[in-house]
Coordinates of C-alpha atoms and ligand atoms in Angstrom, one line a residue:
M1 CA 126.3 67.3 106.4
G2 CA 123.8 67.2 103.5
Y3 CA 121.2 67.8 105.6
L4 CA 121.4 71.6 107.1
R5 CA 118.2 72.2 108.8
G6 CA 118.0 68.9 111.1
F7 CA 118.6 70.8 114.0
M8 CA 116.0 72.9 113.1
D9 CA 113.1 70.9 111.7
F10 CA 113.0 67.8 114.1
S11 CA 113.3 67.8 117.6
R12 CA 115.4 65.3 119.7
K13 CA 114.4 61.2 120.0
D14 CA 115.6 59.1 122.3
Q15 CA 115.0 55.8 122.7
K16 CA 111.6 54.6 123.7
T17 CA 111.7 52.9 126.9
R18 CA 108.8 49.7 127.8
D19 CA 106.3 51.1 129.6
P20 CA 107.4 50.9 133.5
I21 CA 104.8 49.2 135.5
E22 CA 105.3 45.6 132.5
R23 CA 109.2 46.0 132.5
I24 CA 109.2 45.4 136.4
K25 CA 107.2 42.6 135.2
D26 CA 111.3 40.7 134.1
W27 CA 114.5 41.2 133.4
E28 CA 114.8 42.0 130.3
E29 CA 116.3 45.4 129.1
Y30 CA 114.0 48.1 129.7
T31 CA 114.8 50.8 125.9
I32 CA 113.3 49.3 122.7
R33 CA 115.0 50.8 119.1
L34 CA 114.5 53.7 117.1
D35 CA 112.9 53.1 113.5
E36 CA 115.7 53.7 111.1
K37 CA 113.0 57.1 109.5
D38 CA 113.5 58.8 113.0
L39 CA 117.2 57.2 113.3
K40 CA 118.2 59.5 110.2
Q41 CA 116.5 62.5 111.6
Q42 CA 118.2 62.3 114.5
A43 CA 122.1 62.4 113.4
A44 CA 120.2 64.3 110.5
R45 CA 120.2 67.2 113.9
C46 CA 124.4 67.4 114.2
M47 CA 125.4 70.7 113.2
D48 CA 128.8 70.1 111.9
C49 CA 129.2 72.9 114.2
G50 CA 133.3 73.7 113.1
T51 CA 135.3 73.3 116.0
P52 CA 133.0 70.3 117.7
F53 CA 133.6 69.5 121.5
C54 CA 131.1 66.0 121.9
H55 CA 134.5 63.8 120.4
T56 CA 137.7 65.8 122.8
G57 CA 137.6 63.5 126.0
I58 CA 138.6 65.4 128.6
N59 CA 138.6 65.0 131.6
F60 CA 139.0 68.8 133.5
D61 CA 137.8 70.2 136.9
H62 CA 136.9 66.5 137.5
S63 CA 134.0 66.8 135.2
D64 CA 134.5 64.5 131.2
I65 CA 134.2 66.4 128.6
G66 CA 133.2 64.7 125.6
C67 CA 133.8 60.7 124.8
P68 CA 136.3 60.1 126.5
V69 CA 136.9 57.8 123.7
N70 CA 137.5 60.1 121.5
N71 CA 134.6 58.7 118.7
F72 CA 133.6 60.5 115.2
I73 CA 130.8 61.8 116.0
P74 CA 129.7 64.3 113.3
E75 CA 131.4 61.9 111.4
W76 CA 129.3 59.5 111.6
N77 CA 126.1 61.3 112.4
E78 CA 126.1 62.6 108.7
L79 CA 127.2 59.0 106.4
V80 CA 123.9 58.2 109.5
S81 CA 121.4 60.6 108.1
E82 CA 122.8 59.3 104.4
G83 CA 121.9 55.6 105.8
D84 CA 125.4 54.8 105.2
W85 CA 125.3 52.4 107.9
K86 CA 128.5 50.6 107.1
H87 CA 130.9 53.5 106.7
A88 CA 129.4 54.3 109.9
L89 CA 130.6 51.3 111.6
E90 CA 133.7 51.0 110.0
R91 CA 133.9 54.8 111.1
L92 CA 133.0 53.6 114.4
E93 CA 134.8 51.3 115.3
E94 CA 138.3 52.9 114.9
T95 CA 138.2 54.2 118.3
N96 CA 135.8 52.0 120.4
N97 CA 136.1 48.4 120.0
F98 CA 132.9 48.1 122.5
P99 CA 129.8 49.9 121.0
E100 CA 127.4 47.4 122.0
F101 CA 128.4 48.4 125.9
T102 CA 128.5 52.4 125.8
G103 CA 125.3 52.1 123.1
R104 CA 123.8 50.7 126.8
V105 CA 125.1 52.3 129.8
C106 CA 127.6 54.8 128.6
P107 CA 126.3 58.2 130.8
A108 CA 127.3 59.9 127.6
P109 CA 129.4 62.7 128.6
C110 CA 129.1 63.7 124.6
E111 CA 126.2 65.1 124.6
G112 CA 126.7 67.4 127.5
S113 CA 129.1 69.2 125.1
C114 CA 127.1 68.7 122.4
T115 CA 127.1 72.6 121.1
L116 CA 123.5 72.1 120.1
A117 CA 123.2 71.6 124.0
I118 CA 124.6 75.6 124.7
N119 CA 120.4 76.4 124.5
D120 CA 118.4 73.0 122.7
D121 CA 118.3 68.9 123.4
P122 CA 121.9 67.5 122.5
V123 CA 122.1 65.2 119.3
A124 CA 121.2 61.8 120.8
I125 CA 124.9 60.7 120.4
K126 CA 124.5 56.9 122.5
T127 CA 121.3 56.5 121.0
I128 CA 123.1 56.3 117.7
E129 CA 126.0 54.3 117.8
N130 CA 124.4 51.8 120.0
E131 CA 122.3 51.1 117.0
I132 CA 124.7 51.6 114.3
I133 CA 126.5 48.5 115.9
E134 CA 123.4 46.7 116.8
R135 CA 122.8 46.8 112.5
G136 CA 126.5 45.7 112.3
F137 CA 125.2 42.0 114.2
D138 CA 121.9 42.2 112.2
E139 CA 123.8 42.4 108.8
G140 CA 126.6 40.2 109.7
W141 CA 129.2 43.3 109.2
V142 CA 130.8 42.5 112.7
E143 CA 132.7 39.5 112.4
A144 CA 135.7 38.0 113.6
N145 CA 138.5 39.1 111.9
P146 CA 141.5 36.9 114.0
P147 CA 145.2 39.0 113.3
Q148 CA 146.6 37.1 110.0
H149 CA 150.4 37.0 111.2
R150 CA 151.4 35.7 115.1
T151 CA 154.0 38.2 117.3
G152 CA 155.6 34.7 118.8
K153 CA 155.0 37.2 122.4
H154 CA 153.1 35.8 125.0
V155 CA 150.2 37.9 127.1
A156 CA 148.1 38.2 130.5
V157 CA 145.3 40.6 131.0
I158 CA 144.2 39.9 134.7
G159 CA 140.8 40.9 135.2
S160 CA 137.6 40.5 132.1
G161 CA 136.0 43.8 132.7
P162 CA 135.6 46.3 129.8
A163 CA 139.2 47.6 130.7
G164 CA 140.9 44.0 130.8
L165 CA 138.5 43.5 127.0
A166 CA 139.7 45.9 125.6
A167 CA 143.2 45.6 126.4
A168 CA 143.1 41.9 125.4
D169 CA 141.6 42.9 122.0
Q170 CA 144.5 45.8 121.2
L171 CA 147.2 43.2 121.7
N172 CA 145.1 40.5 119.8
Q173 CA 145.0 42.3 116.6
Q174 CA 148.7 43.3 117.1
G175 CA 149.4 39.2 117.4
H176 CA 150.8 38.7 120.4
Y177 CA 148.9 36.0 121.7
V178 CA 147.1 37.1 124.7
T179 CA 144.6 35.0 128.0
V180 CA 142.2 36.2 129.9
Y181 CA 142.9 35.3 133.9
E182 CA 139.3 36.6 135.5
R183 CA 138.1 34.7 139.0
D184 CA 134.3 35.0 138.1
D185 CA 132.8 31.6 136.2
R186 CA 131.9 34.6 133.4
P187 CA 133.6 36.7 131.4
G188 CA 132.5 40.9 131.6
G189 CA 133.7 42.3 134.8
L190 CA 130.8 44.4 136.2
L191 CA 129.0 43.8 133.2
M192 CA 128.4 41.2 134.1
Y193 CA 128.1 41.1 137.3
G194 CA 127.7 44.7 138.7
I195 CA 125.5 46.5 135.8
P196 CA 121.8 44.7 135.8
N197 CA 120.1 42.6 132.3
M198 CA 117.8 45.3 132.3
K199 CA 120.1 47.8 131.0
L200 CA 122.9 45.2 129.6
E201 CA 121.7 42.0 128.9
K202 CA 124.0 39.3 129.7
D203 CA 124.4 37.7 126.4
T204 CA 125.1 40.9 124.5
I205 CA 128.7 40.8 126.2
D206 CA 129.0 36.4 125.5
R207 CA 128.4 37.6 121.5
R208 CA 131.3 39.9 121.9
V209 CA 133.5 37.4 124.1
N210 CA 133.0 34.8 121.6
L211 CA 133.9 36.7 118.5
L212 CA 137.0 37.7 120.9
K213 CA 137.6 34.1 121.3
E214 CA 137.6 33.3 117.6
E215 CA 139.8 35.9 116.8
G216 CA 142.2 33.4 119.7
I217 CA 141.9 35.2 122.9
T218 CA 142.5 32.7 125.5
F219 CA 139.8 33.2 128.2
E220 CA 140.5 31.6 132.2
C221 CA 138.3 31.8 133.8
N222 CA 137.7 31.2 137.6
T223 CA 141.2 31.3 138.2
E224 CA 141.9 33.8 140.6
V225 CA 146.1 35.3 140.2
G226 CA 147.4 34.9 143.2
K227 CA 146.1 31.9 144.4
D228 CA 145.0 29.6 141.3
I229 CA 148.3 31.4 139.4
T230 CA 150.9 33.7 141.1
R231 CA 153.3 35.7 140.1
E232 CA 155.9 33.9 139.5
E233 CA 154.2 31.5 137.0
L234 CA 152.9 34.2 134.8
K235 CA 156.2 36.1 134.7
Q236 CA 157.2 33.3 132.7
Q237 CA 154.9 31.8 131.3
Y238 CA 154.4 35.8 129.6
D239 CA 156.0 38.8 127.7
A240 CA 153.9 41.3 129.9
V241 CA 151.6 41.3 132.7
I242 CA 148.4 43.3 132.8
L243 CA 146.0 44.7 135.5
C244 CA 143.3 45.5 135.0
T245 CA 141.3 44.1 138.0
G246 CA 139.0 46.8 139.5
A247 CA 138.5 48.5 142.0
Q248 CA 135.5 46.6 144.4
E249 CA 137.1 46.6 148.0
H250 CA 133.0 48.1 149.3
R251 CA 133.3 51.1 151.8
D252 CA 130.9 50.3 154.3
V253 CA 128.9 52.3 156.8
P254 CA 130.2 52.2 160.3
A255 CA 127.2 52.4 162.2
E256 CA 125.6 50.0 165.7
N257 CA 124.4 46.3 164.2
R258 CA 126.1 47.3 161.1
D259 CA 126.4 43.0 162.0
S260 CA 123.1 42.9 161.7
K261 CA 120.7 39.9 159.3
G262 CA 120.0 41.2 156.3
I263 CA 122.7 43.9 155.5
H264 CA 125.2 43.1 152.4
F265 CA 126.7 45.4 149.8
A266 CA 125.2 46.3 147.0
M267 CA 127.3 44.3 144.4
E268 CA 126.8 41.0 147.1
Y269 CA 123.1 41.8 146.0
L270 CA 123.8 42.3 142.2
T271 CA 126.0 39.7 141.5
E272 CA 123.7 36.9 143.3
S273 CA 120.7 38.6 141.8
T274 CA 122.2 38.3 137.6
K275 CA 123.4 34.8 138.4
A276 CA 120.7 33.0 139.8
L277 CA 118.9 35.1 136.3
A278 CA 120.9 32.3 134.5
V279 CA 118.6 29.5 137.0
D280 CA 116.3 30.7 138.6
P281 CA 115.2 34.1 139.6
E282 CA 113.1 33.3 142.8
K283 CA 116.7 31.0 143.5
A284 CA 118.6 34.4 144.1
P285 CA 119.6 33.9 148.0
I286 CA 119.5 37.2 149.0
H287 CA 115.2 38.3 147.6
A288 CA 113.8 41.5 148.1
R289 CA 109.9 40.3 147.4
G290 CA 107.7 41.4 150.1
K291 CA 110.5 43.5 152.0
N292 CA 110.9 46.9 153.3
V293 CA 114.2 47.4 151.8
I294 CA 116.4 50.3 152.4
V295 CA 119.2 51.2 150.1
I296 CA 122.1 53.5 151.1
G297 CA 123.3 55.7 148.8
G298 CA 122.5 57.7 147.0
G299 CA 124.5 56.7 143.5
D300 CA 124.1 54.2 140.3
T301 CA 125.4 51.4 141.8
G302 CA 122.1 52.4 144.9
A303 CA 119.7 52.9 141.4
D304 CA 120.8 49.1 139.7
C305 CA 119.4 48.3 143.9
V306 CA 116.0 50.3 143.8
A307 CA 115.2 48.8 140.3
T308 CA 116.3 45.2 141.7
A309 CA 114.3 44.8 144.2
L310 CA 110.9 45.9 142.3
R311 CA 111.9 43.2 140.1
Q312 CA 111.5 41.0 142.9
E313 CA 108.5 42.3 144.5
C314 CA 109.6 44.1 147.2
N315 CA 107.0 45.5 149.1
R316 CA 108.5 49.9 149.4
V317 CA 112.3 50.3 148.4
V318 CA 113.4 53.9 149.8
Q319 CA 117.0 55.1 148.9
F320 CA 119.3 57.4 151.2
G321 CA 121.7 60.0 149.6
K322 CA 123.3 62.3 151.7
H323 CA 123.7 65.1 148.8
P324 CA 120.6 67.4 148.4
A325 CA 118.6 67.0 145.6
S326 CA 120.1 67.9 141.7
P327 CA 118.8 71.1 140.4
E328 CA 116.3 70.8 136.9
E329 CA 118.8 73.7 135.1
R330 CA 123.0 73.9 135.5
E331 CA 124.5 75.7 138.0
E332 CA 127.3 78.9 137.0
D333 CA 130.1 76.6 138.3
N334 CA 128.5 73.7 136.5
P335 CA 129.1 75.5 132.3
W336 CA 128.6 73.9 128.9
P337 CA 130.5 71.6 128.3
L338 CA 131.0 70.1 130.9
Y339 CA 128.5 67.6 132.0
P340 CA 126.0 68.1 132.9
M341 CA 125.5 68.5 136.7
T342 CA 121.1 68.3 136.9
F343 CA 118.0 66.7 138.2
K344 CA 118.1 63.2 136.3
L345 CA 115.3 60.2 136.1
D346 CA 116.6 57.2 136.5
Y347 CA 115.0 54.1 135.0
G348 CA 114.7 52.8 138.9
Y349 CA 112.7 55.7 140.0
K350 CA 110.6 55.7 137.1
E351 CA 109.4 52.3 138.1
S352 CA 109.3 53.5 141.7
L353 CA 107.1 56.5 140.7
E354 CA 104.3 54.8 138.3
A355 CA 104.6 51.3 141.1
N356 CA 104.5 52.7 144.5
D357 CA 103.7 56.6 143.7
E358 CA 107.1 57.3 144.0
D359 CA 110.0 58.3 144.0
P360 CA 112.8 56.8 146.4
R361 CA 115.2 58.9 146.5
K362 CA 114.9 60.8 150.0
Y363 CA 118.4 63.6 149.6
E364 CA 120.3 64.7 153.3
I365 CA 120.6 62.0 155.4
L366 CA 122.5 59.9 157.1
T367 CA 122.2 56.2 159.0
Q368 CA 122.8 56.3 162.6
A369 CA 123.0 53.2 163.0
F370 CA 120.3 50.4 162.9
E371 CA 118.5 48.0 165.0
A372 CA 118.5 44.4 165.8
D373 CA 115.0 42.3 166.3
A374 CA 115.6 40.1 168.8
D375 CA 116.9 37.1 166.7
G376 CA 119.6 38.9 165.8
N377 CA 118.2 40.7 162.1
V378 CA 117.2 44.2 161.4
K379 CA 114.1 45.2 161.8
S380 CA 114.6 49.0 160.9
L381 CA 117.2 52.4 160.7
R382 CA 117.7 55.3 162.5
T383 CA 118.7 58.6 160.4
V384 CA 119.4 62.3 161.2
R385 CA 119.0 64.7 158.4
V386 CA 121.7 66.6 157.4
E387 CA 122.1 70.2 156.1
K388 CA 125.3 72.0 153.8
V389 CA 126.1 74.9 155.2
M390 CA 129.7 77.2 155.4
E391 CA 131.9 77.5 157.9
D392 CA 135.3 78.8 157.7
G393 CA 134.9 79.8 153.6
K394 CA 134.8 76.0 154.2
L395 CA 131.2 73.9 152.9
V396 CA 130.5 71.2 155.4
T397 CA 127.8 68.1 156.3
K398 CA 126.3 69.0 159.1
E399 CA 123.5 67.2 161.3
I400 CA 120.1 68.6 162.1
P401 CA 119.0 69.0 165.5
E402 CA 116.3 66.8 166.7
S403 CA 115.8 65.8 163.2
E404 CA 116.3 61.8 163.9
E405 CA 113.5 59.4 162.7
I406 CA 113.6 55.7 162.8
W407 CA 112.4 53.5 158.9
E408 CA 111.9 50.3 158.7
A409 CA 113.6 47.2 157.3
D410 CA 114.1 43.5 157.1
L411 CA 116.6 44.5 153.7
V412 CA 119.1 47.1 154.0
L413 CA 121.5 47.3 151.0
V414 CA 125.2 49.4 151.2
A415 CA 126.0 50.9 148.1
I416 CA 128.2 54.3 149.4
G417 CA 131.0 53.0 146.5
F418 CA 134.5 51.3 147.1
T419 CA 138.2 52.2 148.8
G420 CA 139.5 51.3 145.8
P421 CA 141.2 48.2 144.4
E422 CA 140.4 44.9 146.2
R423 CA 144.4 44.4 147.7
E424 CA 145.5 41.4 148.1
V425 CA 146.8 41.1 144.2
L426 CA 148.4 44.1 144.5
E427 CA 150.2 42.2 147.6
H428 CA 151.2 39.9 145.6
F429 CA 152.5 41.5 143.3
G430 CA 154.2 44.1 146.0
L431 CA 153.2 46.6 143.4
K432 CA 153.1 50.3 144.7
L433 CA 150.1 52.3 145.6
D434 CA 149.2 55.3 144.9
E435 CA 147.8 58.2 148.1
R436 CA 144.4 56.5 147.5
G437 CA 145.3 53.1 147.3
R438 CA 145.3 52.6 143.7
I439 CA 148.3 51.5 140.9
W440 CA 151.1 53.8 141.6
T441 CA 151.0 54.2 137.3
V442 CA 154.7 55.8 136.8
D443 CA 153.0 59.0 136.0
G444 CA 149.5 58.8 137.0
T445 CA 148.5 60.4 134.1
K446 CA 149.0 58.7 129.8
D447 CA 151.4 55.7 131.6
Y448 CA 150.4 52.6 133.0
R449 CA 153.9 51.1 133.9
T450 CA 153.8 50.1 137.4
S451 CA 156.9 50.5 140.3
E452 CA 157.6 46.4 137.9
E453 CA 158.8 45.9 135.4
G454 CA 156.5 43.9 132.7
V455 CA 153.8 45.1 133.9
F456 CA 150.8 47.2 133.9
A457 CA 148.1 48.6 135.3
A458 CA 144.9 49.7 133.9
G459 CA 140.9 50.7 134.8
D460 CA 139.7 50.9 138.4
A461 CA 142.5 49.6 139.4
R462 CA 144.7 52.4 138.4
R463 CA 142.1 55.1 138.4
G464 CA 139.9 54.4 140.8
Q465 CA 135.9 53.5 140.0
S466 CA 134.8 55.9 137.1
L467 CA 133.1 54.5 133.5
V468 CA 132.5 51.5 131.1
V469 CA 134.2 54.1 128.9
W470 CA 137.4 55.4 130.3
A471 CA 138.1 52.0 131.1
I472 CA 138.1 51.4 127.6
R473 CA 139.7 53.6 126.9
E474 CA 142.2 52.6 129.4
G475 CA 142.5 49.4 128.0
R476 CA 142.8 51.1 125.0
E477 CA 146.3 53.3 125.7
V478 CA 147.7 50.2 128.3
A479 CA 148.1 48.0 125.2
E480 CA 149.7 51.4 122.5
Q481 CA 152.0 51.0 125.0
V482 CA 152.8 47.8 125.8
E483 CA 153.0 47.1 122.5
Q484 CA 156.2 49.7 123.2
F485 CA 157.4 47.6 125.7
L486 CA 158.0 44.1 123.6
Q487 CA 159.2 45.9 120.4
T488 CA 161.5 47.1 122.6
E489 CA 162.5 43.6 123.8
E490 CA 164.1 41.2 120.7
T491 CA 162.5 41.3 117.7
A492 CA 159.0 39.4 116.9
D493 CA 158.9 36.4 116.5
L494 CA 156.7 36.3 112.8
V495 CA 155.7 33.0 112.0
Ligands
LIG501 C1 125.9 48.1 139.4 C2 127.5 48.6 139.4 C3 126.8 49.9 138.8 C4 127.4 50.2 137.1 N1 127.2 50.5 136.2 C5 127.6 51.5 135.1 C6 126.3 52.2 134.4 O1 126.2 52.2 133.3 N2 128.0 52.7 133.2 C7 129.3 52.7 133.0 O2 129.9 53.5 132.4 N3 129.9 52.4 134.4 C8 128.9 52.0 135.2 N4 129.6 51.0 136.2 C9 131.3 51.3 136.4 C10 131.8 50.3 135.3 O3 131.6 48.8 135.6 C11 133.0 50.4 135.8 O4 133.4 51.9 136.0 C12 134.0 49.0 134.1 O5 133.2 48.2 134.8 C13 135.3 49.4 134.9 O6 136.3 48.4 134.4 P1 137.5 47.4 134.3 O7 137.6 46.9 133.8 O8 138.3 48.6 134.8 O9 137.4 46.8 135.8 P2 136.0 45.5 136.5 O10 134.4 45.9 135.4 O11 135.6 45.8 137.7 O12 137.3 44.1 136.0 C14 137.6 43.9 137.7 C15 137.3 42.7 137.2 O13 139.0 41.7 138.0 C16 138.7 40.5 138.1 N5 139.2 39.5 139.4 C17 139.5 40.7 139.9 N6 141.1 40.7 141.1 C18 141.1 39.8 139.9 C19 142.1 38.4 140.4 N7 143.3 38.0 141.3 N8 142.3 36.9 139.1 C20 142.1 37.2 138.2 N9 140.4 38.7 138.2 C21 141.0 38.9 139.1 C22 136.6 41.4 138.6 O14 136.7 39.9 139.0 C23 136.4 41.4 137.6 O15 135.8 40.5 137.2 C24 128.8 50.9 137.8 C25 129.6 49.9 138.5 C26 128.3 49.1 139.2 C27 129.9 48.6 140.5
LIG502 S1 131.0 56.4 124.5 FE1 129.6 57.4 125.7 S2 130.9 59.9 125.6 FE2 131.5 58.6 123.5 S3 130.3 58.2 122.2 FE3 129.2 56.9 123.4 S4 127.9 57.9 124.4 FE4 129.0 59.4 124.6

């Protein structure tokens, strides 16, 4: 490294954030970029440790170690610390098709595995990644780069989330004609209609999709495969098909009165709220204004519901989770370099603390029943407290006697995850599924071939609900395999 003492001279400084009370009055991104001096100092904190783990991208014991797309992190840290942003961008683009997405929404397993994090705060890797790509756009270095030759081969990608977009980008760059089919009205998958605007502004997705279009990729939106176009038509028109349809089959709460009015799946709420932003946020069909909102499910989707409800000026929002609060420090079974399972104050929780003087998270709580008024509208929830206890050598969740509570609610959002990919399109293709209902692929790891010749699968549809960065990695890897498959067919027809 050019500057050897960075980790001793500078402390960690992350992206700044807008004032929580101010930012809940709008839907714009809540982060603010650092200035150049800070960024160079932050990059100079990288120790060039010799055996870095930050870039390894291994999933070990259900935990991530390092960056799943194997970004060349120490290299670009050095280039940024020297002010050589252009070369940093070139290195970043070699491994990550969409750093502007991961730079905003990735939970940054790289930072949990940073060597500096053994006894200090990690390098602000994600912030630096985002700045490299944004500077690239600002300077005009990121521009459409269509392939010089076309092979004459045609590939269909079903689903335009990060997995589908990455696969399409890679194959288009190889010279194949790529068409992406998307049932929604805009490309992006959960980037567009899951992750809220304040984390990832939708212009950022349009900016990338427009580049992909300029480079020659065709997007067919409002087109549901299995209904608007069939498997037979696709197989006739294309040399290979890749399914990147995500894993959006909802998990539900099997409680009494679940069919009361005012109880919705989180995705329905988040999608409608984001769609309304393009017209009028007040016109969102499910709106939280003045309501007591309860979010069931302690994960990130629930956190996004909290932040959305605050922007819609709810009266109060609470979020139920069945697990205890995470510890402040790593526990013994969660050592470095695994992803740290420690207490975090996500943006929505911080906003609730500032606006309502309350952390909305209520831990170790289970919903037993919903109660409705005479018109069938939800009016409250009955819950019970739970605890984890050892029984016959196993950790089990037990209800605590006499711990029932009643919570007033006018709007309930169910955010307890997804059971796997939606079945219709998979049944339409007649594909084999694995024991968890995901698309079965040949060896389940780095092989993306499904049970049908010429049909491949990647992203959440294959691995189950995961992260944007894993979807990008799967999109890149499936593209490599499709490329090999196309080469084994007759010689490419170069034009
Ligand atoms: C609310 C929420 C917030 C999240 N926040 C984060 C975050 O902050 N950071 C992070 O890393 N990850 C986050 N995730 C997870 C991340 O978004 C997913 O892991 C990722 O988007 C998966 O990408 P994918 O391409 O496999 O599928 P998806 O993004 O789900 O895209 C699948 C696409 O396929 C389309 N499709 C499905 N069936 C058909 C069909 N028959 N015909 C045509 N199109 C079809 C769908 O409409 C969709 O657009 C979040 C998830 C949710 C639900
Ligand atoms: S993609 Fe995620 S894991 Fe990889 S460098 Fe960026 S923030 Fe870290």
